[in-house]
PDB file of C-alpha atoms in Angstrom:
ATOM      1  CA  UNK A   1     -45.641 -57.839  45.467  1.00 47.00           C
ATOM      2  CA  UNK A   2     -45.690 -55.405  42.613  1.00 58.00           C
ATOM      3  CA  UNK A   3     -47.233 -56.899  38.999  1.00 70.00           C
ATOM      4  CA  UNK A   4     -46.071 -56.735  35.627  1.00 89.00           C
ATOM      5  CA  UNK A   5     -47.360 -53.811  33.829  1.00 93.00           C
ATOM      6  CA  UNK A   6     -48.105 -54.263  30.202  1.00 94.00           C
ATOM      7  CA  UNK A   7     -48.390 -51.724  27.490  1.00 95.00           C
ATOM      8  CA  UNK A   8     -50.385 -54.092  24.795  1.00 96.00           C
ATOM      9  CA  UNK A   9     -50.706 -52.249  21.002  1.00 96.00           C
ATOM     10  CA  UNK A  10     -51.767 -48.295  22.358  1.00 97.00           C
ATOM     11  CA  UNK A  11     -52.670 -46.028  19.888  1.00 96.00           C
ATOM     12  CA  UNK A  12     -53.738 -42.419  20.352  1.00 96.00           C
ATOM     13  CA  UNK A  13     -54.294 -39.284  18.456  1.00 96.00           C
ATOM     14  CA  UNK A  14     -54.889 -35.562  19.429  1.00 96.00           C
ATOM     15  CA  UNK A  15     -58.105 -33.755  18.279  1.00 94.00           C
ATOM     16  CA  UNK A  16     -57.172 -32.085  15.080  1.00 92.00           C
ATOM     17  CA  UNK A  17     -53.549 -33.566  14.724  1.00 92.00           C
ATOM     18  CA  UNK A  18     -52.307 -34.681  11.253  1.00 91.00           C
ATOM     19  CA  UNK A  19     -51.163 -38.451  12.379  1.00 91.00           C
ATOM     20  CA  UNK A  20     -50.779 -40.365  15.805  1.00 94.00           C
ATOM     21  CA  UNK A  21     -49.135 -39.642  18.559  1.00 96.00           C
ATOM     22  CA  UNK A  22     -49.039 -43.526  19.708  1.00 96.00           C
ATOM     23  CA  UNK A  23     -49.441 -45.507  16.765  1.00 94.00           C
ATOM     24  CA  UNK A  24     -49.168 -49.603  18.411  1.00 95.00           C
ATOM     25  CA  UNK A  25     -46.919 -48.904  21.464  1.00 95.00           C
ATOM     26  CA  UNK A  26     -45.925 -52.360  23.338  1.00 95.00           C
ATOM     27  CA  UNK A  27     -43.719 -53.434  25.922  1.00 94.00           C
ATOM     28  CA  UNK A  28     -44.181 -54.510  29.162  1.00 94.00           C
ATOM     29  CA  UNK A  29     -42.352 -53.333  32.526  1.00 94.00           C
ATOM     30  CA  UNK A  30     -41.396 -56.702  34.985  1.00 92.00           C
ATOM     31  CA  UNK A  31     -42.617 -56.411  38.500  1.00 92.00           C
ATOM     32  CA  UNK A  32     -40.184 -54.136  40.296  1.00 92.00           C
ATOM     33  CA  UNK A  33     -38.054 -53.174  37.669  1.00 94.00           C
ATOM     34  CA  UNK A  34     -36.840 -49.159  36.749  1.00 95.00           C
ATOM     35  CA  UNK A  35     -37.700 -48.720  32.983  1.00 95.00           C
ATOM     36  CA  UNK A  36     -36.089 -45.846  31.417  1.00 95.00           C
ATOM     37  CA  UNK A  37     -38.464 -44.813  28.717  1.00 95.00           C
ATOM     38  CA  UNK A  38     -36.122 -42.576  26.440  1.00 92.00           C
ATOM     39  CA  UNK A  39     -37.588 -40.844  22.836  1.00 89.00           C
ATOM     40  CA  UNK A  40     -37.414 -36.991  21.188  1.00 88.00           C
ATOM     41  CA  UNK A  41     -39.651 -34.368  22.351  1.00 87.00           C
ATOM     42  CA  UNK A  42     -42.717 -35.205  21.006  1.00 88.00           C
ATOM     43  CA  UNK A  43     -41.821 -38.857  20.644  1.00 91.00           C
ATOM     44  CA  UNK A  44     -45.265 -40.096  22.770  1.00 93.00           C
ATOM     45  CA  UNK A  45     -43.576 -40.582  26.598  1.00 94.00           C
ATOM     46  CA  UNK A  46     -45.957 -37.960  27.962  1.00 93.00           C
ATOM     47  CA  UNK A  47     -48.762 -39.601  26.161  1.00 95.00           C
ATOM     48  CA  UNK A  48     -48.167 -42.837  27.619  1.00 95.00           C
ATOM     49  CA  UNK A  49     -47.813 -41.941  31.288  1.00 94.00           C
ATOM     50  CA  UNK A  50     -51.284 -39.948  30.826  1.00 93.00           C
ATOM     51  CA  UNK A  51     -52.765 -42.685  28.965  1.00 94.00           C
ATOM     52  CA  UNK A  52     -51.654 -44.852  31.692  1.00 92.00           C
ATOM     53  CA  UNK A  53     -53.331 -42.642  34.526  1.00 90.00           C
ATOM     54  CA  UNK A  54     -56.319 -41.948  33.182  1.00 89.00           C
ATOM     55  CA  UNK A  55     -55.462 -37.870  32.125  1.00 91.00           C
ATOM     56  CA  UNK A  56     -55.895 -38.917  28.866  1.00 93.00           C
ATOM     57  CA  UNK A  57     -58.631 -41.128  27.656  1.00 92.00           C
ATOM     58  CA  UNK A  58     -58.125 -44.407  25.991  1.00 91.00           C
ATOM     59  CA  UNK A  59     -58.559 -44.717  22.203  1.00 93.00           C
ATOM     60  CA  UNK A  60     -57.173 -48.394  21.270  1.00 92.00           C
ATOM     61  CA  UNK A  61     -54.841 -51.177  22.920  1.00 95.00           C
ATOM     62  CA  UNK A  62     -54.667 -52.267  26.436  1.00 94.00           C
ATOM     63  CA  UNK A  63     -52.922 -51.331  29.771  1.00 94.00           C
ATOM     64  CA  UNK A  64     -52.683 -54.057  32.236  1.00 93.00           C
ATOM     65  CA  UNK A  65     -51.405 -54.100  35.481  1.00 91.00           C
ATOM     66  CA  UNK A  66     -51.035 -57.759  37.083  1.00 89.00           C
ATOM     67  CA  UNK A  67     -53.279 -59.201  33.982  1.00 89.00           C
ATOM     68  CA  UNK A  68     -56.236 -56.849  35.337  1.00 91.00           C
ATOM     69  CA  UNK A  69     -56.955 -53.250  33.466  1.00 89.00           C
ATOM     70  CA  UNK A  70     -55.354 -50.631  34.726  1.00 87.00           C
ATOM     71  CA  UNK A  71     -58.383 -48.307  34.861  1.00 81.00           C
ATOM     72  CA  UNK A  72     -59.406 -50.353  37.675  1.00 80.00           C
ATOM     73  CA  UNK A  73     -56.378 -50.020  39.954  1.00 83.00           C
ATOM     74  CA  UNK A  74     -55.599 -46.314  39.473  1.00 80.00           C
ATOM     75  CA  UNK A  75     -54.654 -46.149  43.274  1.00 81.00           C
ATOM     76  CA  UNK A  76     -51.969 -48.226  42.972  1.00 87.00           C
ATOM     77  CA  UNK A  77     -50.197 -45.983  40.605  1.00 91.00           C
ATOM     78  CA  UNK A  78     -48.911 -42.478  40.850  1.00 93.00           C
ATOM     79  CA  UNK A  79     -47.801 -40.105  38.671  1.00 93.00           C
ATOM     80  CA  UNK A  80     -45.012 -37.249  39.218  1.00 94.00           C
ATOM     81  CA  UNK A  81     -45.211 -34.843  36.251  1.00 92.00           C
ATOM     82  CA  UNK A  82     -43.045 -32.746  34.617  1.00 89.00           C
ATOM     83  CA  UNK A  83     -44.888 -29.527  35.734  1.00 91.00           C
ATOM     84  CA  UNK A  84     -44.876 -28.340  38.837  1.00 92.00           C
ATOM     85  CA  UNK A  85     -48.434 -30.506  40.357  1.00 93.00           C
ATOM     86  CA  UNK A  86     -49.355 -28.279  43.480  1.00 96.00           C
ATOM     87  CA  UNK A  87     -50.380 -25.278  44.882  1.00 97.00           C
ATOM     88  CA  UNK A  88     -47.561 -22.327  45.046  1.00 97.00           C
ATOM     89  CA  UNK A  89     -49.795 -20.257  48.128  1.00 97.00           C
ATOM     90  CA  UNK A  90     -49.924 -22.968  49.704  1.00 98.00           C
ATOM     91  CA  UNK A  91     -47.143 -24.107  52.508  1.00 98.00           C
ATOM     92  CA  UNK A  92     -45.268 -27.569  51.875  1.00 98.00           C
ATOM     93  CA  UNK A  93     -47.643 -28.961  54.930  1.00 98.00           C
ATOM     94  CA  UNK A  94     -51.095 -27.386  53.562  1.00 98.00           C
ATOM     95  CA  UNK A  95     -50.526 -29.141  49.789  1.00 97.00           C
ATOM     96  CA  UNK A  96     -49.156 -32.584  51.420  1.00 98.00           C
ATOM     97  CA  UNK A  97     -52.877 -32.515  53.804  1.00 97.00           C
ATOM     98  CA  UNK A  98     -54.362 -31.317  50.833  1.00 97.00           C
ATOM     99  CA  UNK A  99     -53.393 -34.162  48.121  1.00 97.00           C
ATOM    100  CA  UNK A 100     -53.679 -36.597  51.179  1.00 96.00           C
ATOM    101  CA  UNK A 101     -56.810 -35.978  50.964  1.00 96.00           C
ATOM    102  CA  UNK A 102     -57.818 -35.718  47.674  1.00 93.00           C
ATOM    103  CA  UNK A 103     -56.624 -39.306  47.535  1.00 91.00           C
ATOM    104  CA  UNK A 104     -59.218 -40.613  50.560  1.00 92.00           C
ATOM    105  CA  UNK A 105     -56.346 -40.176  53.018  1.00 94.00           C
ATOM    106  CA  UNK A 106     -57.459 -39.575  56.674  1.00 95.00           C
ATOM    107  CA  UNK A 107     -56.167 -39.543  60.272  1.00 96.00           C
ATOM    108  CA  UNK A 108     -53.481 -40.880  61.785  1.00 96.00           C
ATOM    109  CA  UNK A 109     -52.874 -42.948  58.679  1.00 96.00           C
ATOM    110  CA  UNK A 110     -52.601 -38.873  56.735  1.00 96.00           C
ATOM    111  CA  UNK A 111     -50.145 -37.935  59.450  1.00 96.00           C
ATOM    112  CA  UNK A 112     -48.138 -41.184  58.983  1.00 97.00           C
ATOM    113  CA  UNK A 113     -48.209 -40.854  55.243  1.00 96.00           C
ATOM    114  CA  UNK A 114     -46.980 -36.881  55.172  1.00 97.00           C
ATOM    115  CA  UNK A 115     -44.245 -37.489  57.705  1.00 97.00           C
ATOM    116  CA  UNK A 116     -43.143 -40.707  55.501  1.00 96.00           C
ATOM    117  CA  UNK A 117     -43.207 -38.461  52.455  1.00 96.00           C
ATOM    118  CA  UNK A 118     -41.261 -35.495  54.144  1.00 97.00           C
ATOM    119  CA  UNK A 119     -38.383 -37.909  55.663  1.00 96.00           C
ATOM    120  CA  UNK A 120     -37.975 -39.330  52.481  1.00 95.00           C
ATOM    121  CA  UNK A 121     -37.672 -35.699  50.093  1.00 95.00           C
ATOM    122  CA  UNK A 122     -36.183 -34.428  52.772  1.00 95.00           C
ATOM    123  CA  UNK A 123     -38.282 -31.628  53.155  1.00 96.00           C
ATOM    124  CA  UNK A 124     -39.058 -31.597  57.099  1.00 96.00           C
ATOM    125  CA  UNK A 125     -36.965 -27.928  57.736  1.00 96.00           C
ATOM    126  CA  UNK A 126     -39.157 -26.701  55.057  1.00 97.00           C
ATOM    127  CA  UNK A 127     -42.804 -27.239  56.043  1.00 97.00           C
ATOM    128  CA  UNK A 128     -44.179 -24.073  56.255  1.00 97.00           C
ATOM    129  CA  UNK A 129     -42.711 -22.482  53.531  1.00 97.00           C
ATOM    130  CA  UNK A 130     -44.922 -21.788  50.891  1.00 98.00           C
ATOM    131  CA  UNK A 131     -44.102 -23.701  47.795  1.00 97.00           C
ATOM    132  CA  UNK A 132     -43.993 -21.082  45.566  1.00 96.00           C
ATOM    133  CA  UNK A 133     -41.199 -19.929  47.197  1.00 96.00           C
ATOM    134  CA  UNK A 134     -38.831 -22.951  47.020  1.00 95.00           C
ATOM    135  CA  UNK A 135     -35.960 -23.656  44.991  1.00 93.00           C
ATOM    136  CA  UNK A 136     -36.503 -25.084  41.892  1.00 92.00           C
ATOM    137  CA  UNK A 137     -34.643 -28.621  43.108  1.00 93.00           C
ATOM    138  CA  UNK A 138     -37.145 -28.417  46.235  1.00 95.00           C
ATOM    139  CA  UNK A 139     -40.480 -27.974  43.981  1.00 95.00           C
ATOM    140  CA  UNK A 140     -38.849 -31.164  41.994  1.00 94.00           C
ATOM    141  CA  UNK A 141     -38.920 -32.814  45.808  1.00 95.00           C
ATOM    142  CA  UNK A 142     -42.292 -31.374  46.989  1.00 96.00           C
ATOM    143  CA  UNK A 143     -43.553 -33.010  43.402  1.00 95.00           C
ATOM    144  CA  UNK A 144     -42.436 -36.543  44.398  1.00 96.00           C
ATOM    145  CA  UNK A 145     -43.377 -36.282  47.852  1.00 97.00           C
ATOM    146  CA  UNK A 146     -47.182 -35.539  46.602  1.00 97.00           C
ATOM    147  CA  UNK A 147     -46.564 -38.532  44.392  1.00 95.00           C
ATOM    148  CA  UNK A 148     -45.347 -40.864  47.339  1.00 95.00           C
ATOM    149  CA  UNK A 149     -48.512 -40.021  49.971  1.00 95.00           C
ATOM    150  CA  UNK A 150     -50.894 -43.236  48.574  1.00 92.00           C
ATOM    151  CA  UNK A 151     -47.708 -45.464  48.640  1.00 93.00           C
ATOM    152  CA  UNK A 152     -48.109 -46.560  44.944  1.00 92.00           C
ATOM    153  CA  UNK A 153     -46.991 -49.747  43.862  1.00 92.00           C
ATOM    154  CA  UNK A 154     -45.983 -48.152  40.829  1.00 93.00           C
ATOM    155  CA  UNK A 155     -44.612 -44.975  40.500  1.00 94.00           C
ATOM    156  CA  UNK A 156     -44.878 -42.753  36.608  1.00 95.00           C
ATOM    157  CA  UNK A 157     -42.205 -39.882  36.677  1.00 95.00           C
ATOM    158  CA  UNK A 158     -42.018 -37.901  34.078  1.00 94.00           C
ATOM    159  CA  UNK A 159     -38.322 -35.935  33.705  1.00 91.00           C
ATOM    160  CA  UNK A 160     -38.556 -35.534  36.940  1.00 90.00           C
ATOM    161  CA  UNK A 161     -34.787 -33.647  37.233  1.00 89.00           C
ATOM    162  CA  UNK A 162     -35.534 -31.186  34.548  1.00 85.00           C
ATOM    163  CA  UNK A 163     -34.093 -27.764  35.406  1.00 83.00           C
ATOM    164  CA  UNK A 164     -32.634 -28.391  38.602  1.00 87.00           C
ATOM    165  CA  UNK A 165     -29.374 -28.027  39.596  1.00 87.00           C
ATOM    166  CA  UNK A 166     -26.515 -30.719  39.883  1.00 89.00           C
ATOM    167  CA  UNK A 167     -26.987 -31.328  43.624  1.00 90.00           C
ATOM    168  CA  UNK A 168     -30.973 -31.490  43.555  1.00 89.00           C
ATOM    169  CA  UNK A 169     -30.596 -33.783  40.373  1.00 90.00           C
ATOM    170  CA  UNK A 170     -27.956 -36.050  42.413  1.00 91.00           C
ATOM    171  CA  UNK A 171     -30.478 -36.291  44.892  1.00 92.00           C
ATOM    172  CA  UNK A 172     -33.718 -37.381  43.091  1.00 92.00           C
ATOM    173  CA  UNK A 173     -31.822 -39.810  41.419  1.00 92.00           C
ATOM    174  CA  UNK A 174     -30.332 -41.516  44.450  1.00 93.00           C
ATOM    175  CA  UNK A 175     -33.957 -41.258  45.714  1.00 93.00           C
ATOM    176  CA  UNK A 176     -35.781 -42.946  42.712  1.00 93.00           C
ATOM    177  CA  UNK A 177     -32.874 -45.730  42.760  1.00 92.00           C
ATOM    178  CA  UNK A 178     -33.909 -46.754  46.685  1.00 93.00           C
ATOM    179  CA  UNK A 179     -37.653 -46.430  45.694  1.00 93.00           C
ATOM    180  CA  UNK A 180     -36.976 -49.534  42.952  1.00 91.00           C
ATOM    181  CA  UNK A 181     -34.878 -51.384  45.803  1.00 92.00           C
ATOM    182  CA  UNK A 182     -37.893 -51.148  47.760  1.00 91.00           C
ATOM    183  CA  UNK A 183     -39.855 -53.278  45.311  1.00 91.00           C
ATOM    184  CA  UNK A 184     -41.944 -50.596  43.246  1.00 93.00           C
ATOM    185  CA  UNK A 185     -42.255 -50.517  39.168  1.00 94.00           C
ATOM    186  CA  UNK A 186     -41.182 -47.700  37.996  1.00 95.00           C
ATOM    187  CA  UNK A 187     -41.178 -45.808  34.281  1.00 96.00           C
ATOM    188  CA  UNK A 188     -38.764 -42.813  34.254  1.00 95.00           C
ATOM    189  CA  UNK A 189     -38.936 -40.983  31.542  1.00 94.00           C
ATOM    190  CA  UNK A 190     -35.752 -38.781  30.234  1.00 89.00           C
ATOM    191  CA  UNK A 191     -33.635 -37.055  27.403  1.00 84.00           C
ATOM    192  CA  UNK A 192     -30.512 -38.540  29.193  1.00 83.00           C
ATOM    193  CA  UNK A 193     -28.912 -41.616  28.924  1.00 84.00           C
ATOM    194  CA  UNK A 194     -26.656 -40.747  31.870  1.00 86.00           C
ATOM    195  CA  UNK A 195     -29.645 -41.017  34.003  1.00 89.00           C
ATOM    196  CA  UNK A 196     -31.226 -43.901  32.595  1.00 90.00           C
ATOM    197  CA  UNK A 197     -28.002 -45.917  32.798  1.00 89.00           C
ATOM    198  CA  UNK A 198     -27.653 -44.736  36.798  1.00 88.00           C
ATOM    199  CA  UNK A 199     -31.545 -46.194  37.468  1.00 91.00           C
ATOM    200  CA  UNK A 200     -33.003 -48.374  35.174  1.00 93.00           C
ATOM    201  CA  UNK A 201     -31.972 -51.722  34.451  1.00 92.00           C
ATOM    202  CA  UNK A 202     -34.888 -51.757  31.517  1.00 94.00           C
ATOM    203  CA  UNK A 203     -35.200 -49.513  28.540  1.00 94.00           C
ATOM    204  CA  UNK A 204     -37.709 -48.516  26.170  1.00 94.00           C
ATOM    205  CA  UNK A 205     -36.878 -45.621  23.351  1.00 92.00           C
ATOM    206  CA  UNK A 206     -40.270 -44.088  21.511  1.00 93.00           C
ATOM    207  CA  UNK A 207     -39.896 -41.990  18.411  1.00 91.00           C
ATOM    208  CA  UNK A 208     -42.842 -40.860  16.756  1.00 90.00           C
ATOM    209  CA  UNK A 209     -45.449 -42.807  18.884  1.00 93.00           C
ATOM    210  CA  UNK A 210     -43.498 -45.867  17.942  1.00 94.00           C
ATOM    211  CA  UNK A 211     -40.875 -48.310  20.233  1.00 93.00           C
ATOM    212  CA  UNK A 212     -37.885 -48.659  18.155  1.00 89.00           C
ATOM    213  CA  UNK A 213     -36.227 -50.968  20.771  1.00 88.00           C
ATOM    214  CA  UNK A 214     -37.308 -52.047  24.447  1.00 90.00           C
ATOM    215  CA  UNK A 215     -35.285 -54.511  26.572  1.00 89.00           C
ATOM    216  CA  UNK A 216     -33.022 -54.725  29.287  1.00 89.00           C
ATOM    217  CA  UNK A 217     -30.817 -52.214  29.228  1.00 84.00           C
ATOM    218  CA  UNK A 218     -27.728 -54.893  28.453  1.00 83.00           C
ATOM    219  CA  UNK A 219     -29.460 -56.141  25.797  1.00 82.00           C
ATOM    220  CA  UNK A 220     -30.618 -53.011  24.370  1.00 81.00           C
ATOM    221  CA  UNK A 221     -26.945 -51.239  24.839  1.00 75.00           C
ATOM    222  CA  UNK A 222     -25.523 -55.049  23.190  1.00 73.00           C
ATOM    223  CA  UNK A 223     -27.809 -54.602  20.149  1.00 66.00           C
ATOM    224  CA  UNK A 224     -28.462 -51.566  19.023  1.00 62.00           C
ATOM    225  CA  UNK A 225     -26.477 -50.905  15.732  1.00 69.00           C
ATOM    226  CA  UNK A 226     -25.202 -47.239  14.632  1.00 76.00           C
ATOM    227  CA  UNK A 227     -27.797 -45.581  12.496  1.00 81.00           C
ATOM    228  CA  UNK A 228     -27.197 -42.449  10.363  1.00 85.00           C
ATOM    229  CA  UNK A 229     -30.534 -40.460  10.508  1.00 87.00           C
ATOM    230  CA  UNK A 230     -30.425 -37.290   8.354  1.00 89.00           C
ATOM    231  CA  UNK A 231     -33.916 -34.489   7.682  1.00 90.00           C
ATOM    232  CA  UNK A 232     -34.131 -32.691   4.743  1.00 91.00           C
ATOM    233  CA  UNK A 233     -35.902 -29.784   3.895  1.00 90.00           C
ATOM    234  CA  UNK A 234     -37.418 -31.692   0.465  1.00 90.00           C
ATOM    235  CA  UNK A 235     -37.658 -35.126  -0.548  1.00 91.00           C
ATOM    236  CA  UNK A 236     -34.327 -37.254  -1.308  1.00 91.00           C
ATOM    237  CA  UNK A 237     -33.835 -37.178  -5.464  1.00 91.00           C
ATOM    238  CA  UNK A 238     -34.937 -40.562  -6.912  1.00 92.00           C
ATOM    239  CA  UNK A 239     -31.048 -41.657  -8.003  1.00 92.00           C
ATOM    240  CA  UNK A 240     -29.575 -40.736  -4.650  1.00 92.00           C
ATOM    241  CA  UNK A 241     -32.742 -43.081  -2.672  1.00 91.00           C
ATOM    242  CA  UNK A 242     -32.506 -45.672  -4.750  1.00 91.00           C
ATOM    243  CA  UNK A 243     -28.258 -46.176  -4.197  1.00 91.00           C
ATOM    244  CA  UNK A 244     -28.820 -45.836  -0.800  1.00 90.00           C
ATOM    245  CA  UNK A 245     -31.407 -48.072  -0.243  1.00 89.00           C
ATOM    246  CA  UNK A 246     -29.829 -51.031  -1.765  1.00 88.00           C
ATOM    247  CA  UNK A 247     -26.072 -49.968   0.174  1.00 88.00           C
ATOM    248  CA  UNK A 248     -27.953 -49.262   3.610  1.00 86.00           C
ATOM    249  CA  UNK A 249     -31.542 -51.070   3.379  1.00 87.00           C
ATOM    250  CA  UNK A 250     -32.839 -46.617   3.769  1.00 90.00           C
ATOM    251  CA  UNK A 251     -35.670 -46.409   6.015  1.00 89.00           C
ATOM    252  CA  UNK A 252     -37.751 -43.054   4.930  1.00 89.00           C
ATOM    253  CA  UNK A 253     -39.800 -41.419   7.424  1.00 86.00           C
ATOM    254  CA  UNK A 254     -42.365 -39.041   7.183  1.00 86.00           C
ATOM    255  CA  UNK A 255     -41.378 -35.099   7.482  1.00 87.00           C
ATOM    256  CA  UNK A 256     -38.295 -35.988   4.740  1.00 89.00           C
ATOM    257  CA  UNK A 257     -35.958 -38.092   7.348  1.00 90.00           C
ATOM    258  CA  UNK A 258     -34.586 -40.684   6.427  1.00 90.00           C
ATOM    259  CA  UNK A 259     -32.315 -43.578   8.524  1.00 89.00           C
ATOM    260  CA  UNK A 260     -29.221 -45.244   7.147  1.00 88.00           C
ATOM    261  CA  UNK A 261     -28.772 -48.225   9.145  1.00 85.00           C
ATOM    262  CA  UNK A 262     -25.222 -50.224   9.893  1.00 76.00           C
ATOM    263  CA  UNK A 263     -23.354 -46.825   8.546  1.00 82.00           C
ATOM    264  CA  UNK A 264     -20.827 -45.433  10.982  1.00 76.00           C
ATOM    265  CA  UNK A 265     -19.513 -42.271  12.168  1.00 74.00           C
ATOM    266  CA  UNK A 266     -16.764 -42.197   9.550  1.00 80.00           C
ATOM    267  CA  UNK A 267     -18.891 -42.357   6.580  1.00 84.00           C
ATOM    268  CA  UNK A 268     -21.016 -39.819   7.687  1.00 86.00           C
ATOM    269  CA  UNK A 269     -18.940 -36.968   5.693  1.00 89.00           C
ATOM    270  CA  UNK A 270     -18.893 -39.095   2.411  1.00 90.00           C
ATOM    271  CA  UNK A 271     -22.955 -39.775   2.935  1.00 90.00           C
ATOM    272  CA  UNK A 272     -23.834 -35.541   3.596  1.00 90.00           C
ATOM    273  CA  UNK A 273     -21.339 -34.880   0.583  1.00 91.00           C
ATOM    274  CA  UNK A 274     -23.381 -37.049  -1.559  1.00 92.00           C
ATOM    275  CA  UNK A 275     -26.541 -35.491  -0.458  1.00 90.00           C
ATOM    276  CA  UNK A 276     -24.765 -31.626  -1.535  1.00 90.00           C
ATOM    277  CA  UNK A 277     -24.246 -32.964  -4.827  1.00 90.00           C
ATOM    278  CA  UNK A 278     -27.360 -34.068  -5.387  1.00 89.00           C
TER     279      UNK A 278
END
């Protein structure tokens, strides 16, 4: 039975970099749910998953799985990353073996494993083709399928459908939906709400290392009011911040952005015209 996996106040920051990229992340994933963790390039996802599987080190906050640290239950979670994660000279076959055994696979229960992994990605016609000479949807397959060998519990996948064609994107996502009917946890992270609609029934959206909402997705779809976010290229003049804060409640972020919330589409015009004139 798959456990609840909790994100619990994680911070990070980069050698060298001017503020955080996680700066008190928290949510929590129930056991066998799809959570579609949505958020900006640069918004922290990437962080998170490598946080979460030990690529990156841990700075601050916890990550639980089941009420135990994760650190201590790394084979129970996998990780499918946005780059390709295997050897191109190497055949389909040789790089399935190969990860097998990186992760303490062995005999018959390596042969039972691979085959499982290559009926499911639906790679068996393409064994001994060397994966640097697959499509790009097949490398996207050959990724999961490296992912699926230590039959993880829970399974990290970051935009896993990026740059792949319509068919191949069909496909993984019909995949990852029957991998959360099996009973896995799964994070999914993505630019498109399409996809996290079609496979998640939880949602988390990061923007600048911070959650802005997480919930089901019902809930978070239900509650999440329009917001007017505009960047400048200097700070707002005093007159103009100070009318807007007390008509919108203004939220100013760092990098001269600035949110108006409860505004909608229609004023937008009135709000940038006010912004030209000042």
């Amino acid at each position: 039975m798959p456990a609840v996996l909790r994100f619990e106040d994680i911070r990070f920051q980069y050698p060298g970099a001017s503020g955080p990229a996680l700066d008190g992340v928290s949510f929590a994933v129930p056991a066998g749910a799809a959570l579609g963790l949505l958020g900006p390039n640069g918004a922290g996802k990437t962080t998170l998953l490598s946080l979460a599987t030990g690529l990156l080190p841990e700075q601050g906050g916890r990550i639980t799985l089941g009420g135990q640290p994760l650190a201590a239950l790394r084979r129970r979670v996998a990780l499918v990353p946005q780059e390709n994660a295997f050897y191109p000279v190497l055949t389909v076959r040789e790089n399935l073996r190969f990860f097998g055994q990186v992760q303490g696979l062995s005999g018959s229960l390596l042969l039972q494993r691979e085959a499982s992994a290559l009926a499911f990605t639906q790679l068996e016609a393409f064994v001994q083709r060397r994966a640097g000479q697959l499509s790009g949807g097949l490398k996207r397959r050959l990724n999961l399928a490296i992912g699926l060998l230590a039959d993880p519990g829970t399974l990290l996948l970051d935009e896993p459908t990026v740059g792949v064609d319509p068919q191949s994107r069909h496909f993984l996502l019909e995949a990852i939906r029957d991998l959360q009917r099996s009973g896995r946890t799964i994070i999914y992270t993505s630019h498109y709400m399409d996809e996290i609609e079609a496979i998640c029934d939880h949602v988390a959206i990061l923007d600048q290392g911070r959650v802005l909402v997480a919930g089901t997705l019902g809930e978070v779809l239900a509650s999440v009011a329009p917001v007017l976010s505009i960047r400048l290229e200097g700070p707002l003049p005093p007159a103009l911040e100070a009318s807007w804060n007390e008509r919108y409640g203004l939220e100013s972020l760092p990098g001269f952005r600035y949110r108006l919330p409860g505004t909608r589409a229609e004023d937008a015009p009135s709000i940038l015209g006010e912004v030209r004139a000042a």
